[in-house]
Tab-separated table of C-alpha atoms in Angstrom:
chain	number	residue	atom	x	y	z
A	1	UNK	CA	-96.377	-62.935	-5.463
A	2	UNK	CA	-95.839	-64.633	-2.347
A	3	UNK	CA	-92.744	-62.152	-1.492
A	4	UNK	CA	-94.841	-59.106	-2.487
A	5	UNK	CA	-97.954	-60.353	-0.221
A	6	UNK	CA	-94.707	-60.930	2.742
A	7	UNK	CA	-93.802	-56.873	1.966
A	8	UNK	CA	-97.344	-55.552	2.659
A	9	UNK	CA	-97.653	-57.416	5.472
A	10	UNK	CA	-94.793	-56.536	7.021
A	11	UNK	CA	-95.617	-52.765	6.275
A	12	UNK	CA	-98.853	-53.187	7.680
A	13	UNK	CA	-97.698	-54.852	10.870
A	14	UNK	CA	-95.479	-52.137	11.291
A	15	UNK	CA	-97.768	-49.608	10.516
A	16	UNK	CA	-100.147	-51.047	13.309
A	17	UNK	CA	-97.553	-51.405	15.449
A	18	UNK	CA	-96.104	-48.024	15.536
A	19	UNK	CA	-100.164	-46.655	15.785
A	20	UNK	CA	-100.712	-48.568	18.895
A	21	UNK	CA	-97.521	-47.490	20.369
A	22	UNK	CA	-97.513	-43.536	19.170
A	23	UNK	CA	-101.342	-42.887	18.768
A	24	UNK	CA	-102.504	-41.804	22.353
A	25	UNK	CA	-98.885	-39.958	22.771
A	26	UNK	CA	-99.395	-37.610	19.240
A	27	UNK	CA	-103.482	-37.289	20.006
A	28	UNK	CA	-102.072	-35.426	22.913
A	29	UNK	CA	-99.498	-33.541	21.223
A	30	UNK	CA	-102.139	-32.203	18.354
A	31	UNK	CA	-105.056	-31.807	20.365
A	32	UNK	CA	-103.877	-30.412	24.143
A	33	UNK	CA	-100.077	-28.931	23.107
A	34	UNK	CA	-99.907	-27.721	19.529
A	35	UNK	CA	-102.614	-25.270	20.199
A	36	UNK	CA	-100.422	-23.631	23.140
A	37	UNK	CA	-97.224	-22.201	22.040
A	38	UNK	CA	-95.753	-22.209	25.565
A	39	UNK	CA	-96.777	-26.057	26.177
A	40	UNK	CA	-95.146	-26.727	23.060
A	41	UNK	CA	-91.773	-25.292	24.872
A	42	UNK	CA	-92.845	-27.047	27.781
A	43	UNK	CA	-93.121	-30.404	25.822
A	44	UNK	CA	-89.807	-29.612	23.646
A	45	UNK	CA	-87.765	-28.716	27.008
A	46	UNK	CA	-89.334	-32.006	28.770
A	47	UNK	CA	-87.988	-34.174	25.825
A	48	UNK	CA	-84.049	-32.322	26.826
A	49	UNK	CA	-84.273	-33.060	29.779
A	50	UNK	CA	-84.992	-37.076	28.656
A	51	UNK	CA	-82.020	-36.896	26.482
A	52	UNK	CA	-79.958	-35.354	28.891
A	53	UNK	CA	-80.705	-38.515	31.396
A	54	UNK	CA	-80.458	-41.072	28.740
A	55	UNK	CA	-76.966	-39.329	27.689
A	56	UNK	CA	-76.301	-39.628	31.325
A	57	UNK	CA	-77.254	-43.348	31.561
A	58	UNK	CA	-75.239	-44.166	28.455
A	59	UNK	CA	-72.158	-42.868	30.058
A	60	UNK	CA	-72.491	-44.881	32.975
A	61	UNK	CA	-72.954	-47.883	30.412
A	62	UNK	CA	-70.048	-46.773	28.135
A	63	UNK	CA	-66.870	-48.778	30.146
A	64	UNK	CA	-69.060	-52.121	29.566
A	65	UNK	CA	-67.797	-54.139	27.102
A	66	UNK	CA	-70.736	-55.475	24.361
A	67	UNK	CA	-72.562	-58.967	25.894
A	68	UNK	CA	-70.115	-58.783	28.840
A	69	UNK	CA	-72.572	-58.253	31.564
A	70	UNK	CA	-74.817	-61.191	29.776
A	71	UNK	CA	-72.125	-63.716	30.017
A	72	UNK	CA	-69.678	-62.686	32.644
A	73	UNK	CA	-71.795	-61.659	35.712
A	74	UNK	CA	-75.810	-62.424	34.756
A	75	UNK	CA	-78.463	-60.506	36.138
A	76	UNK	CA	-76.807	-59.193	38.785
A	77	UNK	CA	-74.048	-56.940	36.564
A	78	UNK	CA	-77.329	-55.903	34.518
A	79	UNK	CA	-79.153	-55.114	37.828
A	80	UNK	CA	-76.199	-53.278	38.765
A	81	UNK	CA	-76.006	-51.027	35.796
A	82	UNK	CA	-80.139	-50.685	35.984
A	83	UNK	CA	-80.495	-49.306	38.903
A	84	UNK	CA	-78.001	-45.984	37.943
A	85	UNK	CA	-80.472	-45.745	34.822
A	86	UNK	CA	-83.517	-45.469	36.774
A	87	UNK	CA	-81.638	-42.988	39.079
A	88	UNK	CA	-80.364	-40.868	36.002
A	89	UNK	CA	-84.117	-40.578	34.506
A	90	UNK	CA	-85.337	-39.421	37.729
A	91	UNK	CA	-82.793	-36.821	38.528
A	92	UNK	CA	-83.683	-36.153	35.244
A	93	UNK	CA	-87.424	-35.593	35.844
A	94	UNK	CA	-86.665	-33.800	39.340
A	95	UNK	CA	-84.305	-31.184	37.602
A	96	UNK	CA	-86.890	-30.293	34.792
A	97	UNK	CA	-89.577	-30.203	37.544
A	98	UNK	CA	-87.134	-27.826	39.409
A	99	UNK	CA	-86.259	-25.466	36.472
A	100	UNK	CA	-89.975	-25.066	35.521
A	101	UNK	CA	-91.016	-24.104	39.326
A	102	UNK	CA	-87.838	-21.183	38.966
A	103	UNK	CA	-88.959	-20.066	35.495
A	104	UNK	CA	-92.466	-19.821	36.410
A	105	UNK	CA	-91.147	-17.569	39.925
A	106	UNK	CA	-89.846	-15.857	37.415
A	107	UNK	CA	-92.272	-14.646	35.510
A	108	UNK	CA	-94.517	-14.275	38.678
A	109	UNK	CA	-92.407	-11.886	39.630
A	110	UNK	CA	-91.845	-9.680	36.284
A	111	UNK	CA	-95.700	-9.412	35.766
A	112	UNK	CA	-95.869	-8.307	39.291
A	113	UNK	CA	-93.076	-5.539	38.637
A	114	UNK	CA	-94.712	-4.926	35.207
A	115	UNK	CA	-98.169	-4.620	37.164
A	116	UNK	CA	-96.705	-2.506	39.656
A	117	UNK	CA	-95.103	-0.063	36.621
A	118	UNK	CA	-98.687	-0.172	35.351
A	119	UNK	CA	-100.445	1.222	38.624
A	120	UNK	CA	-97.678	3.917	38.997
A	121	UNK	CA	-97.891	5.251	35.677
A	122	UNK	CA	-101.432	5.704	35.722
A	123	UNK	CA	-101.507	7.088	39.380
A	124	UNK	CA	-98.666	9.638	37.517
A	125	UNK	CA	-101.504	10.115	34.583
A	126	UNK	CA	-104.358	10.681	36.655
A	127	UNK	CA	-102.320	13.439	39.181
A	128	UNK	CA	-101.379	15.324	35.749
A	129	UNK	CA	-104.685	15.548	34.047
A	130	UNK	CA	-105.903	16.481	38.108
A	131	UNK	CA	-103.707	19.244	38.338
A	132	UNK	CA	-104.040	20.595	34.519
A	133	UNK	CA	-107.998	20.753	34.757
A	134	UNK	CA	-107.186	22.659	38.055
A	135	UNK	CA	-104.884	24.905	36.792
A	136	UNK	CA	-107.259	25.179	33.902
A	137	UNK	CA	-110.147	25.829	36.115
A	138	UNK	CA	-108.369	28.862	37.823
A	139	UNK	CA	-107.379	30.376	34.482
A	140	UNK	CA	-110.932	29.973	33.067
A	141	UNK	CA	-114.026	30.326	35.067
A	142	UNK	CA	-116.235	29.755	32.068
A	143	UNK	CA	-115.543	26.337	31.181
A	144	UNK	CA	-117.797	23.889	32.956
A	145	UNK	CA	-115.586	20.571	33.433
A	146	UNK	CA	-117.470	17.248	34.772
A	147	UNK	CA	-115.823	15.803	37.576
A	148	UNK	CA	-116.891	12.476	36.749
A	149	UNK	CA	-113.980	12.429	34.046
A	150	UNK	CA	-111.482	12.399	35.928
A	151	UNK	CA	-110.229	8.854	35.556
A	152	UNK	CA	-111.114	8.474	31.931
A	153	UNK	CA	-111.275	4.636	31.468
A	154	UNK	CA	-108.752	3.767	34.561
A	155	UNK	CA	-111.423	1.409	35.602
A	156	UNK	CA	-112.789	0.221	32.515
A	157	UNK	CA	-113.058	-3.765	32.230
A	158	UNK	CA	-111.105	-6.228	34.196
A	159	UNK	CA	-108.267	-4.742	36.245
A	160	UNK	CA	-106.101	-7.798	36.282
A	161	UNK	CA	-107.021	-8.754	32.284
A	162	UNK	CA	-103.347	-7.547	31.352
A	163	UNK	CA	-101.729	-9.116	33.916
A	164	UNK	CA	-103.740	-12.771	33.107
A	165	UNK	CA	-102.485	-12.423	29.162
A	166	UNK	CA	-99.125	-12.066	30.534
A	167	UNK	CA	-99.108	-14.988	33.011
A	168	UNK	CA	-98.159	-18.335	31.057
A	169	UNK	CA	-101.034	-20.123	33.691
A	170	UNK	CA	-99.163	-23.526	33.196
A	171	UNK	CA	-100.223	-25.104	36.746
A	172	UNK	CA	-102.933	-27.096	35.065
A	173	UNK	CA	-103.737	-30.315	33.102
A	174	UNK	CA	-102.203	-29.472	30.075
A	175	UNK	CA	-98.695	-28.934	31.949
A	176	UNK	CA	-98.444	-32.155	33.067
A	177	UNK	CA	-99.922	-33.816	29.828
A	178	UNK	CA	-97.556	-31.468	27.526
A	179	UNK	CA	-94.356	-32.645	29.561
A	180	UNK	CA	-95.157	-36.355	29.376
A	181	UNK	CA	-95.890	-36.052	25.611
A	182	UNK	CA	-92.020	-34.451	25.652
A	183	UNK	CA	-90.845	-37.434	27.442
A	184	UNK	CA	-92.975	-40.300	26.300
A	185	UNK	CA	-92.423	-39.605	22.337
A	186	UNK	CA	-88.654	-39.871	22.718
């Protein structure tokens, strides 16, 4: 009994344990990234970038033999192979923060070429049906056409609603809470 009691304890510690450490980091992840397919890239591409500097850091660490730095030169050999670490993570963090600042000029600049595509072709479609209701009109003096048609729905709603859906509009909270969720449950 008193081994059984020492099993459920030790689950439950550890059950508490990993809750206090992991609850506020997955609250985020269901409730502000999950929803949002591109923070969950964002979050996802954050965590690479953490492995890639902890990769990093363990290759610095790799030519030190196990417990020598303990024994041979104290806290100075483990300062010593700290501070690279710390330098590692943060090139780490500054690179991610880089490539996300190029992808995102990236896409700035396709919607504006797609937006640009958008107002040519319908400048093209609007010219045609102009000069077919013209010709139209000369051929055919008894058809009465309304002028007031002749941008059918061109300006109908919002004029930059397709170019908002195609922006990813990740300069906001949830950015910066999705790419510390990445980071902070590895």
């Amino acid at each position: 009994e008193n081994t059984s009691s020492r099993l459920i304890m030790t689950f439950l510690l550890s059950l508490g344990s990993f809750l206090v450490a992991f609850s506020p980091s997955l609250s985020l992840l269901f409730t502000v990234v999950f929803p949002k397919p591109q923070l969950v890239i964002l979050s996802i591409t954050a965590a690479f970038f953490y492995l890639l500097s902890a990769f990093f850091s363990s290759l610095f660490w790799l030519p030190v033999p196990d417990g020598s730095a303990a024994k041979e030169g104290g806290i100075a050999t483990l300062l010593a192979l700290t501070i690279p670490s710390v330098i590692f993570q943060m090139a780490g963090r500054c690179s991610f923060v880089k490539l996300y600042f190029r992808v995102e000029g990236v896409i700035r600049r396709s919607v504006k070429r797609h937006e640009e595509e958008t107002i040519a072709a319908t400048h093209a479609r609007n010219n045609d049906n102009r000069s077919h209701r013209s010709s139209n009109r000369n051929n055919d003096s008894t058809n009465n056409y309304d002028d007031d048609d002749d941008d059918e729905g061109s300006n109908d709603g919002d004029p930059h609603a397709e170019t908002n859906a195609l922006q990813l509009q990740l300069n906001d909270l949830s950015c910066s809470l999705s790419s510390g969720c990445g980071y902070a449950l590895l």
